[in-house]
Coordinates of C-alpha atoms and ligand atoms in Angstrom, one line a residue:
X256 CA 48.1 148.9 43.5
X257 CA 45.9 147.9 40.3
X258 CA 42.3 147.1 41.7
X259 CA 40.2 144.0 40.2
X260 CA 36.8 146.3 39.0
X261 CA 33.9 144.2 38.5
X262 CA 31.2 145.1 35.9
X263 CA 28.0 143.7 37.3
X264 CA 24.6 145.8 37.2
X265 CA 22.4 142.8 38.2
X266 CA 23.6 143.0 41.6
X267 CA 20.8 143.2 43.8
X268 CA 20.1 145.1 47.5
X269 CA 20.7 142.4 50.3
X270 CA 19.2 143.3 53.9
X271 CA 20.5 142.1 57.2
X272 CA 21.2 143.9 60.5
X273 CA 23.8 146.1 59.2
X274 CA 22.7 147.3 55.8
X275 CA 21.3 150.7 56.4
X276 CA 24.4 151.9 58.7
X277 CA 27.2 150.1 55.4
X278 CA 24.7 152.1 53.1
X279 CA 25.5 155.1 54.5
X280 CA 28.9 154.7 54.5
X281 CA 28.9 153.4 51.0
X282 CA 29.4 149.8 51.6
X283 CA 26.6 147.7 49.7
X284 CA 25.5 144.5 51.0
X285 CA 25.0 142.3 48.1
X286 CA 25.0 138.7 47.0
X287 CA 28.1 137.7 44.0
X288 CA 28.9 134.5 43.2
X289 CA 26.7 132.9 45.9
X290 CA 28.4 135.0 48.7
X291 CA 26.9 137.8 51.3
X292 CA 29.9 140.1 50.2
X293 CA 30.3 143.7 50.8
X294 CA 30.8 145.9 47.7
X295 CA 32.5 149.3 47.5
X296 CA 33.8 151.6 45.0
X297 CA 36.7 154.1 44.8
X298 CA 35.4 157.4 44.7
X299 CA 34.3 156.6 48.5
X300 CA 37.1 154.6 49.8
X301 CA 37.9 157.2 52.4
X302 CA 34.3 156.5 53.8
X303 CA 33.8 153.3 53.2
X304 CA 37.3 152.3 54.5
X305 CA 37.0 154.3 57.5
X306 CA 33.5 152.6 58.2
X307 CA 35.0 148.7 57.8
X308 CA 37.7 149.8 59.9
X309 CA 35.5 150.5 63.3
X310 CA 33.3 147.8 62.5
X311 CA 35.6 144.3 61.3
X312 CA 32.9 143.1 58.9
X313 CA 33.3 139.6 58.0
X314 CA 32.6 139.5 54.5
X315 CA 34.7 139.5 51.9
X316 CA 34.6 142.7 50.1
X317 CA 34.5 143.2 46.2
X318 CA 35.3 146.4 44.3
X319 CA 32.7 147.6 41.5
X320 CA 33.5 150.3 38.5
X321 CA 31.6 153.2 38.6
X322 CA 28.8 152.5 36.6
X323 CA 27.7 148.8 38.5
X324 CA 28.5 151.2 41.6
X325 CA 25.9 154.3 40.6
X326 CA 23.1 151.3 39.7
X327 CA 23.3 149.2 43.2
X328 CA 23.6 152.8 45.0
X329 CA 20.1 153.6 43.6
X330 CA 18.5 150.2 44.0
X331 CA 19.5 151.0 47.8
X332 CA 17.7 154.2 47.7
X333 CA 14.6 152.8 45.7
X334 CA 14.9 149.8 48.3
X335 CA 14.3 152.4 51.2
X336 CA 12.4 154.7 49.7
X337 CA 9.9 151.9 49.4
X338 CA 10.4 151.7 53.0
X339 CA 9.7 154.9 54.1
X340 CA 6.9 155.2 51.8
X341 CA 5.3 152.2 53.4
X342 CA 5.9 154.1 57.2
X343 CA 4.7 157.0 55.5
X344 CA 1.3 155.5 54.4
X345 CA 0.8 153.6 57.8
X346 CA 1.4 156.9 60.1
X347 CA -1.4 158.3 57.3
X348 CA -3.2 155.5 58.3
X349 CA -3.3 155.5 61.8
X350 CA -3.6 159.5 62.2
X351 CA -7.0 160.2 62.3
X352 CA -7.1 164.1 60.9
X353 CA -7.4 162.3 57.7
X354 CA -11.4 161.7 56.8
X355 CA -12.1 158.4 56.8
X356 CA -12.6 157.5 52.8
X357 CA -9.2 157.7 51.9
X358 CA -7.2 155.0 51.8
X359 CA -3.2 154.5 50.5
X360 CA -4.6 151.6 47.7
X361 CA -7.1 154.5 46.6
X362 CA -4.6 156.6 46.7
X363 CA -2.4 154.4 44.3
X364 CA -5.4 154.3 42.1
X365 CA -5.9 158.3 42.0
X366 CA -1.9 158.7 41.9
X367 CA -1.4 157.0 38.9
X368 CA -2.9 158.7 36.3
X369 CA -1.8 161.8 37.5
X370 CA 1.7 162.4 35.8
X371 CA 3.3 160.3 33.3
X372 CA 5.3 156.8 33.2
X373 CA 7.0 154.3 35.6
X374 CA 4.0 154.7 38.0
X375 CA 5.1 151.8 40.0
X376 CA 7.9 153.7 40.7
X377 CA 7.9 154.4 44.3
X378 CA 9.5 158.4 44.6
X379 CA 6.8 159.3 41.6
X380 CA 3.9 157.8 43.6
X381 CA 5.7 159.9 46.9
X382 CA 5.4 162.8 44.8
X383 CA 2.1 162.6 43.9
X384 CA 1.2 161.6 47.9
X385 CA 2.8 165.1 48.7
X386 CA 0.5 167.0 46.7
X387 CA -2.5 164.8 47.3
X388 CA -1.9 165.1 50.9
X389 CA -1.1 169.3 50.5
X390 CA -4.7 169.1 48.6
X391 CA -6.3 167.1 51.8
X392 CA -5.6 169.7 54.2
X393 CA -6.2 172.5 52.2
X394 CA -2.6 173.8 52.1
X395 CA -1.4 176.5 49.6
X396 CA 2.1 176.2 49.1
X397 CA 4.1 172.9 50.3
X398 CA 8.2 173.6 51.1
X399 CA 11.2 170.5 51.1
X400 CA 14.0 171.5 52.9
X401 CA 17.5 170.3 53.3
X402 CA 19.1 170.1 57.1
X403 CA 22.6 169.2 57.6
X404 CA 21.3 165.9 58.5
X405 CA 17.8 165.5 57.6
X406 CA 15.4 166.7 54.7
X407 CA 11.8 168.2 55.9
X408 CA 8.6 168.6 54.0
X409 CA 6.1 171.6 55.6
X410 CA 2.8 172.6 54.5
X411 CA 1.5 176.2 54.5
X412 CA -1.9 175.7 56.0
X413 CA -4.0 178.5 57.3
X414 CA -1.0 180.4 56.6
X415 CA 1.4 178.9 58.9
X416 CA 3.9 176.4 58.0
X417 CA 2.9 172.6 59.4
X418 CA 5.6 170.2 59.6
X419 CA 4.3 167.4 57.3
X420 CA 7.5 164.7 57.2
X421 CA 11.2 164.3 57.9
X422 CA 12.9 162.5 55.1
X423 CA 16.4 161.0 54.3
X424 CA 18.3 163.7 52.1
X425 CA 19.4 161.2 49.5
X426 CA 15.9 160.4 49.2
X427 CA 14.6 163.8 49.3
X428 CA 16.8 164.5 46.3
X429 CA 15.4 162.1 44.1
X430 CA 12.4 163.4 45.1
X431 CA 13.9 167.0 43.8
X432 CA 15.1 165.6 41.0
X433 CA 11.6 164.4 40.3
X434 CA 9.7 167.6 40.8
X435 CA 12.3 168.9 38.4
X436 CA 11.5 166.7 35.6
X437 CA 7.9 167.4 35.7
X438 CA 8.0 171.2 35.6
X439 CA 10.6 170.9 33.0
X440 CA 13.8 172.1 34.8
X441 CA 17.3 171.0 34.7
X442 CA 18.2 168.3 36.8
X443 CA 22.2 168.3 36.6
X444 CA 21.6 172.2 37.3
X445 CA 21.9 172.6 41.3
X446 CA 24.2 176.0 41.9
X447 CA 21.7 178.3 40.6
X448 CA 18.1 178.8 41.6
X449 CA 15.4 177.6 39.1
X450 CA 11.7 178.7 38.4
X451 CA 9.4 176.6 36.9
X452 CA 5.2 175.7 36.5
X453 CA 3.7 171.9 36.1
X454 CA 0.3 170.8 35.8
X455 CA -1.3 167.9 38.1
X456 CA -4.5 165.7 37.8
X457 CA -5.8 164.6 40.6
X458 CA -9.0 163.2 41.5
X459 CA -10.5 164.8 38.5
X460 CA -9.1 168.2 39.4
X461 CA -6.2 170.1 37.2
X462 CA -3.9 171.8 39.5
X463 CA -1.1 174.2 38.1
X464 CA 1.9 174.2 40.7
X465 CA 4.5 176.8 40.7
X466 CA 8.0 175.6 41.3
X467 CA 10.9 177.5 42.5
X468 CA 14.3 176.0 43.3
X469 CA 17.0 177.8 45.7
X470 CA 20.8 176.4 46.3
X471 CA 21.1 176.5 50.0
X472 CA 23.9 175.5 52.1
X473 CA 22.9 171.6 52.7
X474 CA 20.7 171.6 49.8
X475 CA 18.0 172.7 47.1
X476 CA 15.0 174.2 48.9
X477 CA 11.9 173.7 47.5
X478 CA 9.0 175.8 47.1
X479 CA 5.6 174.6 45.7
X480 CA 2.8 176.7 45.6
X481 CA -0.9 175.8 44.4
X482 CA -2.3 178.1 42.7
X483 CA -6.4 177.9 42.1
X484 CA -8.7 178.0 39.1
X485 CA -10.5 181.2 38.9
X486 CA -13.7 179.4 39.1
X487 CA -12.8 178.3 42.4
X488 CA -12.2 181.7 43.9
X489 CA -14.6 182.5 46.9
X490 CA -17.6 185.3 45.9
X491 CA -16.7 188.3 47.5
X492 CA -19.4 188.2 49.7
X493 CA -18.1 184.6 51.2
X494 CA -14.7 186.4 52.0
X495 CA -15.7 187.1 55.5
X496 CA -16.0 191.1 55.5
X497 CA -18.9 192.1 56.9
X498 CA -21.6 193.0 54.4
X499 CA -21.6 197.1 54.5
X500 CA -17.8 196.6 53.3
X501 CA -18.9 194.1 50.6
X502 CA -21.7 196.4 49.4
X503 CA -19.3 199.7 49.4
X504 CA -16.5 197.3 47.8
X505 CA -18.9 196.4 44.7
X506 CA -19.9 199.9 44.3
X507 CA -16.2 200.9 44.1
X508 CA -15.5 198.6 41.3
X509 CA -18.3 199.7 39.4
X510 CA -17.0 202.8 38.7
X511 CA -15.6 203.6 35.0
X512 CA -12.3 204.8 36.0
X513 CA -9.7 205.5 39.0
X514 CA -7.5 203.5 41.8
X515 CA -8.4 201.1 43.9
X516 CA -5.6 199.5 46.2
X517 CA -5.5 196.9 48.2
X518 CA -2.9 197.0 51.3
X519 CA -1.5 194.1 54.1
X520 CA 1.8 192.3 54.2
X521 CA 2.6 189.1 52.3
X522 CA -0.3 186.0 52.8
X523 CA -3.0 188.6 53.6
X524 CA -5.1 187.5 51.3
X525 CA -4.7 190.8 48.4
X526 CA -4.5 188.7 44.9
X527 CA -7.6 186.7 46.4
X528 CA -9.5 189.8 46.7
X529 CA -8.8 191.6 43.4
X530 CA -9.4 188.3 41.6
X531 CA -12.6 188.6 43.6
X532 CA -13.5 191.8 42.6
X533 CA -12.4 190.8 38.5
X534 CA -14.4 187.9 38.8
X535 CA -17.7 190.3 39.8
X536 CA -17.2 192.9 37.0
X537 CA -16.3 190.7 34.3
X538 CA -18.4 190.9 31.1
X539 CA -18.3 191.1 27.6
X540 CA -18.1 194.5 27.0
X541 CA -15.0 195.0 29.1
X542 CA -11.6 194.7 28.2
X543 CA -10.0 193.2 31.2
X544 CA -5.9 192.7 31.3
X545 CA -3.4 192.1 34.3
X546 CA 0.3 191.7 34.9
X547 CA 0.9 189.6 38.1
X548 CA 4.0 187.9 39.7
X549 CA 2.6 185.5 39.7
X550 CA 0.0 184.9 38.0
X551 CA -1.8 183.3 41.2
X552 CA -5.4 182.6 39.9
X553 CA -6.3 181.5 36.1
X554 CA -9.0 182.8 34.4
X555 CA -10.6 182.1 30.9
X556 CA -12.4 186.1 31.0
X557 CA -9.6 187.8 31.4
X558 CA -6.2 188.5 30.1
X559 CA -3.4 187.4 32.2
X560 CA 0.2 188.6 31.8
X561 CA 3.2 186.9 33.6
X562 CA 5.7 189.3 34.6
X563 CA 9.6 187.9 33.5
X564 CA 12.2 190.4 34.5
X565 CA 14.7 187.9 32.4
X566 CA 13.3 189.2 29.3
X567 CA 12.4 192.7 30.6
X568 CA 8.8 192.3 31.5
X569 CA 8.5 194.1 34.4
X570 CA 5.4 195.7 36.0
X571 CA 6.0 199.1 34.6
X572 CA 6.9 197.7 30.9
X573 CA 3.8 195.6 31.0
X574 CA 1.9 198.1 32.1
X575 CA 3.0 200.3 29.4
X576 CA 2.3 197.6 26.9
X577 CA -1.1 197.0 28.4
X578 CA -2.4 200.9 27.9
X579 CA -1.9 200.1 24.2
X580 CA -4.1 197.5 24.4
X581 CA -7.4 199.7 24.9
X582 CA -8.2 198.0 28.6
X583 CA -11.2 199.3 30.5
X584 CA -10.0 197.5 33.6
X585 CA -6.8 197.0 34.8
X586 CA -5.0 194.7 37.4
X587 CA -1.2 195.7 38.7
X588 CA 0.0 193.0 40.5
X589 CA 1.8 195.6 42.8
X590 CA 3.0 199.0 42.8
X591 CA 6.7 198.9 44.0
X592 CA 8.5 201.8 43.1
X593 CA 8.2 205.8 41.8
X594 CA 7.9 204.7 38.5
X595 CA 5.1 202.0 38.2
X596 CA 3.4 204.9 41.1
X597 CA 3.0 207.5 38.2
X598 CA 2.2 205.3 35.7
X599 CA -0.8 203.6 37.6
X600 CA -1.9 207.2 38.7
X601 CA -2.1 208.5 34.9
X602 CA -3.7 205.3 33.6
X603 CA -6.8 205.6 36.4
X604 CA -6.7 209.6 35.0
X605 CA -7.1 208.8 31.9
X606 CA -10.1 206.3 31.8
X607 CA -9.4 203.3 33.3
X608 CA -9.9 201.3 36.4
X609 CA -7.1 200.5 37.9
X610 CA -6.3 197.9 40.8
X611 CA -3.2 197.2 42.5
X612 CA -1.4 196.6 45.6
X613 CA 1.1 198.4 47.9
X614 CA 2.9 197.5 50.9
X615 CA 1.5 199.3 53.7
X616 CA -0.2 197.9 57.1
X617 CA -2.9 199.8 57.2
X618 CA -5.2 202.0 55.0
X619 CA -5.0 205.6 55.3
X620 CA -0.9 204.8 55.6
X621 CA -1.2 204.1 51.5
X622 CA -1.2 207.6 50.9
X623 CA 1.7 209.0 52.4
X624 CA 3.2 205.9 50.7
X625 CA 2.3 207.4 47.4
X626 CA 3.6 210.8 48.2
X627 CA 6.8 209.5 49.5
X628 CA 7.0 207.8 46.0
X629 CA 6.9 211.3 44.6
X630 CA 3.0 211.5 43.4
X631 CA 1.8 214.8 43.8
X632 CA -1.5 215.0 46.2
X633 CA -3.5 216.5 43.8
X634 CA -2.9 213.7 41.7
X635 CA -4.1 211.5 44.4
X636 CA -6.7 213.1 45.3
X637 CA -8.3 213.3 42.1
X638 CA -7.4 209.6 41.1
X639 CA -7.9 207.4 44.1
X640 CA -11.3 206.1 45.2
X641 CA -10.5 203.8 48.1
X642 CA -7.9 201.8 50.1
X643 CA -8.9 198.7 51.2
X644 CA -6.2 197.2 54.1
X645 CA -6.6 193.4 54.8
X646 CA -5.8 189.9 57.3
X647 CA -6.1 187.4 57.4
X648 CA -7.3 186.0 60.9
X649 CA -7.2 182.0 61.9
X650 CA -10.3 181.0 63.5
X651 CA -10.6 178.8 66.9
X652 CA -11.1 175.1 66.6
X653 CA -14.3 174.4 68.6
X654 CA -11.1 172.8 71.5
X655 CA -10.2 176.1 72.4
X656 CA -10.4 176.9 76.2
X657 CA -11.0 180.0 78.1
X658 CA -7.7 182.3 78.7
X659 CA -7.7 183.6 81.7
X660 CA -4.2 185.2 81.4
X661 CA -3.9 188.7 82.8
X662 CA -1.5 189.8 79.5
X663 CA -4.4 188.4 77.1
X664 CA -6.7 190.8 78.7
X665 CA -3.9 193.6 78.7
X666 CA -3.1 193.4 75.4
X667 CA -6.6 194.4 73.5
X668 CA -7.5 196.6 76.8
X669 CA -10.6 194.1 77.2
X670 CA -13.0 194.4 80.0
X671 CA -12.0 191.9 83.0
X672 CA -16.2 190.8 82.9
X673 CA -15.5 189.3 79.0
X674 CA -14.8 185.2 78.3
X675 CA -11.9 185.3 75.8
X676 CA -10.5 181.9 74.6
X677 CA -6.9 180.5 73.6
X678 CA -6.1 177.9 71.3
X679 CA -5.4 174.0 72.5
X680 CA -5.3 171.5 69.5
X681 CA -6.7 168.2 68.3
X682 CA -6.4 166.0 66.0
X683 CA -9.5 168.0 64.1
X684 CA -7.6 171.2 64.2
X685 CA -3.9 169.2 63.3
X686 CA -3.0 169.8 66.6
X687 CA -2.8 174.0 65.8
X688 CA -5.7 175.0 67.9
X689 CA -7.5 177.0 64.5
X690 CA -9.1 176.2 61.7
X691 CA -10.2 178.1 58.8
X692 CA -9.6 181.9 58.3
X693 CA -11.3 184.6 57.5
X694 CA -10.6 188.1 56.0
X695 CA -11.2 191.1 57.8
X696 CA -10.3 195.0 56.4
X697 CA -10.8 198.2 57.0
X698 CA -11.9 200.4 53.8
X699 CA -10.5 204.1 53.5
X700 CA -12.8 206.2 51.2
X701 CA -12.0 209.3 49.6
X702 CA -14.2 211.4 50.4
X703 CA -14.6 215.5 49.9
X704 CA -13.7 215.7 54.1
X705 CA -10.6 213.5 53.0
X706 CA -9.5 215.3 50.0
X707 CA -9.8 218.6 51.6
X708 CA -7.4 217.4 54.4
X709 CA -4.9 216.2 51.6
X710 CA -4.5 219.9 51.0
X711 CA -2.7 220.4 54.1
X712 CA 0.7 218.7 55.6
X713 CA -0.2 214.9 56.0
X714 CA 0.1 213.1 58.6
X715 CA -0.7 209.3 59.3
X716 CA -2.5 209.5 62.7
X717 CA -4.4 212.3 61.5
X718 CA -5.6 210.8 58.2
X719 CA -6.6 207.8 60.5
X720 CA -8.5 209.6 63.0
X721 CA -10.6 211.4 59.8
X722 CA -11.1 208.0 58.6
X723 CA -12.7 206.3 61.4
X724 CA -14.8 209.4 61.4
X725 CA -15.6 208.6 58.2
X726 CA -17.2 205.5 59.7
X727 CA -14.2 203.7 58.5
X728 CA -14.0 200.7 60.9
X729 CA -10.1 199.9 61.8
X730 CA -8.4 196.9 61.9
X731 CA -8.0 196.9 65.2
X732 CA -11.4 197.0 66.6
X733 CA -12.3 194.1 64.5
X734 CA -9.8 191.9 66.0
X735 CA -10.7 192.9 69.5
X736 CA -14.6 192.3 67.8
X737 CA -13.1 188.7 67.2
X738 CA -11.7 188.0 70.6
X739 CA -14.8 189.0 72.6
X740 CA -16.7 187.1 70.8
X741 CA -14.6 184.0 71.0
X742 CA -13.8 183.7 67.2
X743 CA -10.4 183.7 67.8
X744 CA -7.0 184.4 70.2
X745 CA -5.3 186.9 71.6
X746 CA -2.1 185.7 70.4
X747 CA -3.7 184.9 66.7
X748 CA -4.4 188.8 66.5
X749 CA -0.8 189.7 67.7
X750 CA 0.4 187.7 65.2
X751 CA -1.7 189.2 62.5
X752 CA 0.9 191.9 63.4
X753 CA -1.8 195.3 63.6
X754 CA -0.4 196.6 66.6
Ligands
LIG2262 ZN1 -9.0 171.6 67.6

């Protein structure tokens, strides 16, 4: 059978009852010729078909080529996009954890000179709401995900992932293919992952996002994270440790050369803190360079390199390419393996000051992870001044409520006589029951007691046990700290994972 194929791309979107369910199943309501007529094309006849079939439309159907086809199916999606943007903006409205001055025209206002063209086009202004709104609540990273049938944007707020919006996923992936074009990614590319970098203004501020594409099963998953200006990074005394730690932190990184690490899992705050200590030793005289992955905070004082396995920048070669560049201070994103181990070891021998991270949960643990890297103890001992292991802790909204559960009081062995509070939610706290965090850590000094001991067969518990003789004060006790004195939650500190 030889179709009729209309050419027509001045067809516009007609609503009635039925539109959004026809849409779906690839059957456009549109007006041709004066008619309500239903308009299909061939690639989706097996849908479409299917669809008419259950439902005995009366309209009279038309068929469109590919091309008139493609350009009603996206007025469709601009068409409801618009719609969802306006029930976006209204639940915005009517929530109250949003402060009172903003309001969606201002918004509109703000949002359009942030990125370029089109601004009247509704998925760029939905982009640019997603990172206003990430900005509003403080969130670092924001995350679009593809369901089987839904699309979801989360924020990371506090640490924890917030659901933020459930989208359609054909309208999610114009909003992909948007985030694409502005940090300079291929759109037409969706089998392999993709990393990019784009640059936002809003409300006077310049925000650098990262960008990093993943394939998924239903999808491309999305990961933005914010990364902050290095003038905006918190003083090391405002990071929450208490002030001995802060003082015998600065006086650490004043010394001319060794190791300094800094330990916790992922989102414990370690780049924030060594950007923290940079920011205090900076000067003039001092030639300061790091290699990150990423390069989380950007600073004019310092040079910043941007590790790229592709091209064979990798910690170790940078690091190598670094020591020829006469540094007095020097930043490791992380040590991960044997080799980048040694390296970092002879660098802080021979005259620098070195800071890095390492995986480890707690302090004293970061020296067995060194020898099990295949340093020898001598060389730790006579390179590393301190270990500093960190969290992270969410702090109780002022609608937290006293927990009276026997378990709570199990769990941190706390006296039966103490008030200990659980979190509740409200709409100041978006309904998590915390807000704000703040760091806590435990510093591990080498000391003379401490290298003595390194002499000897190590062992974890034992290094530990000299440690908190060595007024070191642990993790542990600080969380329990916290919980007595109604800072924060029983189940907050298991989270934080210690135990
Ligand atoms: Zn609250």
């Amino acid at each position: 059978m030889q179709l009729e194929q209309i050419h027509n791309t001045d067809l516009e979107v007609i609503e009635n009852k039925e539109y959004e369910n026809a849409f779906k199943n690839h059957a456009l309501f549109t007006k041709y010729k004066n008619k309500e007529v239903i308009a299909l094309n061939k690639q989706y006849f097996d849908i479409s078909f299917d669809y008419l079939s259950k439902f005995h439309l009366n309209y009279e159907i038309i068929y469109l080529d590919n091309v008139s086809y493609e350009t009603l199916y996206n007025k469709f999606l601009e068409h409801r996009t618009d719609k969802e943007m306006t029930k976006v903006q209204q639940e915005q409205e009517n929530s109250s954890f949003i402060d009172e001055e903003f309001n969606v025209s201002e918004f509109l206002k703000v949002g359009s000179d942030i990125l370029t063209t089109q601004d009247s086009a509704p998925i760029i202004k939905f982009v640019n709401s997603l990172f206003y709104q990430a900005i509003k609540k403080n969130a670092s990273d924001i995350h679009i995900e593809m369901h089987e049938y839904k699309a979801e944007v989360r924020y990371r707020i506090d640490g924890v992932l917030t659901k933020h919006l459930e989208l359609d996923k054909n309208i999610m992936a114009l909003v992909i293919s948007r985030i694409k074009v502005i940090s300079n990614l291929d759109i037409s590319e969706k089998r392999v992952p993709q990393d990019g970098r784009t640059q936002i203004k809003l409300a006077k501020e310049n925000l650098d996002i990262r960008v990093s594409i993943l394939p998924t099963f239903y999808g491309e998953r999305v990961v933005m994270r914010i990364l902050m200006q290095s003038e905006n990074i918190v003083a090391l005394k405002d990071l929450g440790f208490n002030a001995e730690l802060t003082n015998n932190l600065e006086n650490l990184a004043r010394n001319a050369y060794g190791m300094i690490l800094v330990t916790g899992p992922t989102g414990s705050g370690k780049s924030t803190t060594l950007h923290s200590l940079l920011r205090q030793i900076v000067s003039n005289e001092k030639n300061i360079i790091t290699i990150e992955d990423p390069v989380e905070y950007k600073s004019n004082d310092i040079s910043q390199i941007q590790v790229n396995s592709k091209v064979g920048l990798t910690f170790e070669t940078g690091l190598r390419s670094i020591l020829r560049q006469d540094p007095d201070i020097i930043m490791l994103g992380e040590i991960r393996d044997s080799a980048s181990a040694k390296m970092s070891i002879q660098a802080a021998l021979t005259g620098h000051l070195l800071f890095s991270t390492l995986h480890t949960n707690r302090a004293p643990a970061a020296i067995t992870r060194l020898i099990d890297m295949g340093v020898e103890k001598f060389l730790i001992s006579s390179s590393l001044l301190a270990v500093l292991a960190q969290r992270l802790v969410r702090k109780l909204c002022t609608c937290k409520e006293i927990d009276t559960s026997l378990q709570s009081y199990k769990a941190f062995d706390i006296n039966k006589n103490t008030t200990i509070y659980k979190a509740v939610g409200c709409n100041n706290c978006n309904h998590t029951g915390y807000q704000g965090r703040v760091a806590i850590a435990e510093l591990f000094t080498l000391n003379d007691d401490i290298k003595e001991y390194l002499k000897s067969d190590v062992d974890d518990n034992i290094l530990m046990q000299k440690a908190i003789e060595n007024n070191m004060i642990p993790l542990d006790k600080q969380l329990k700290d916290m919980i007595t004195e109604g800072k924060t939650s029983v189940a907050e500190a298991i989270r934080i994972g210690i135990k």
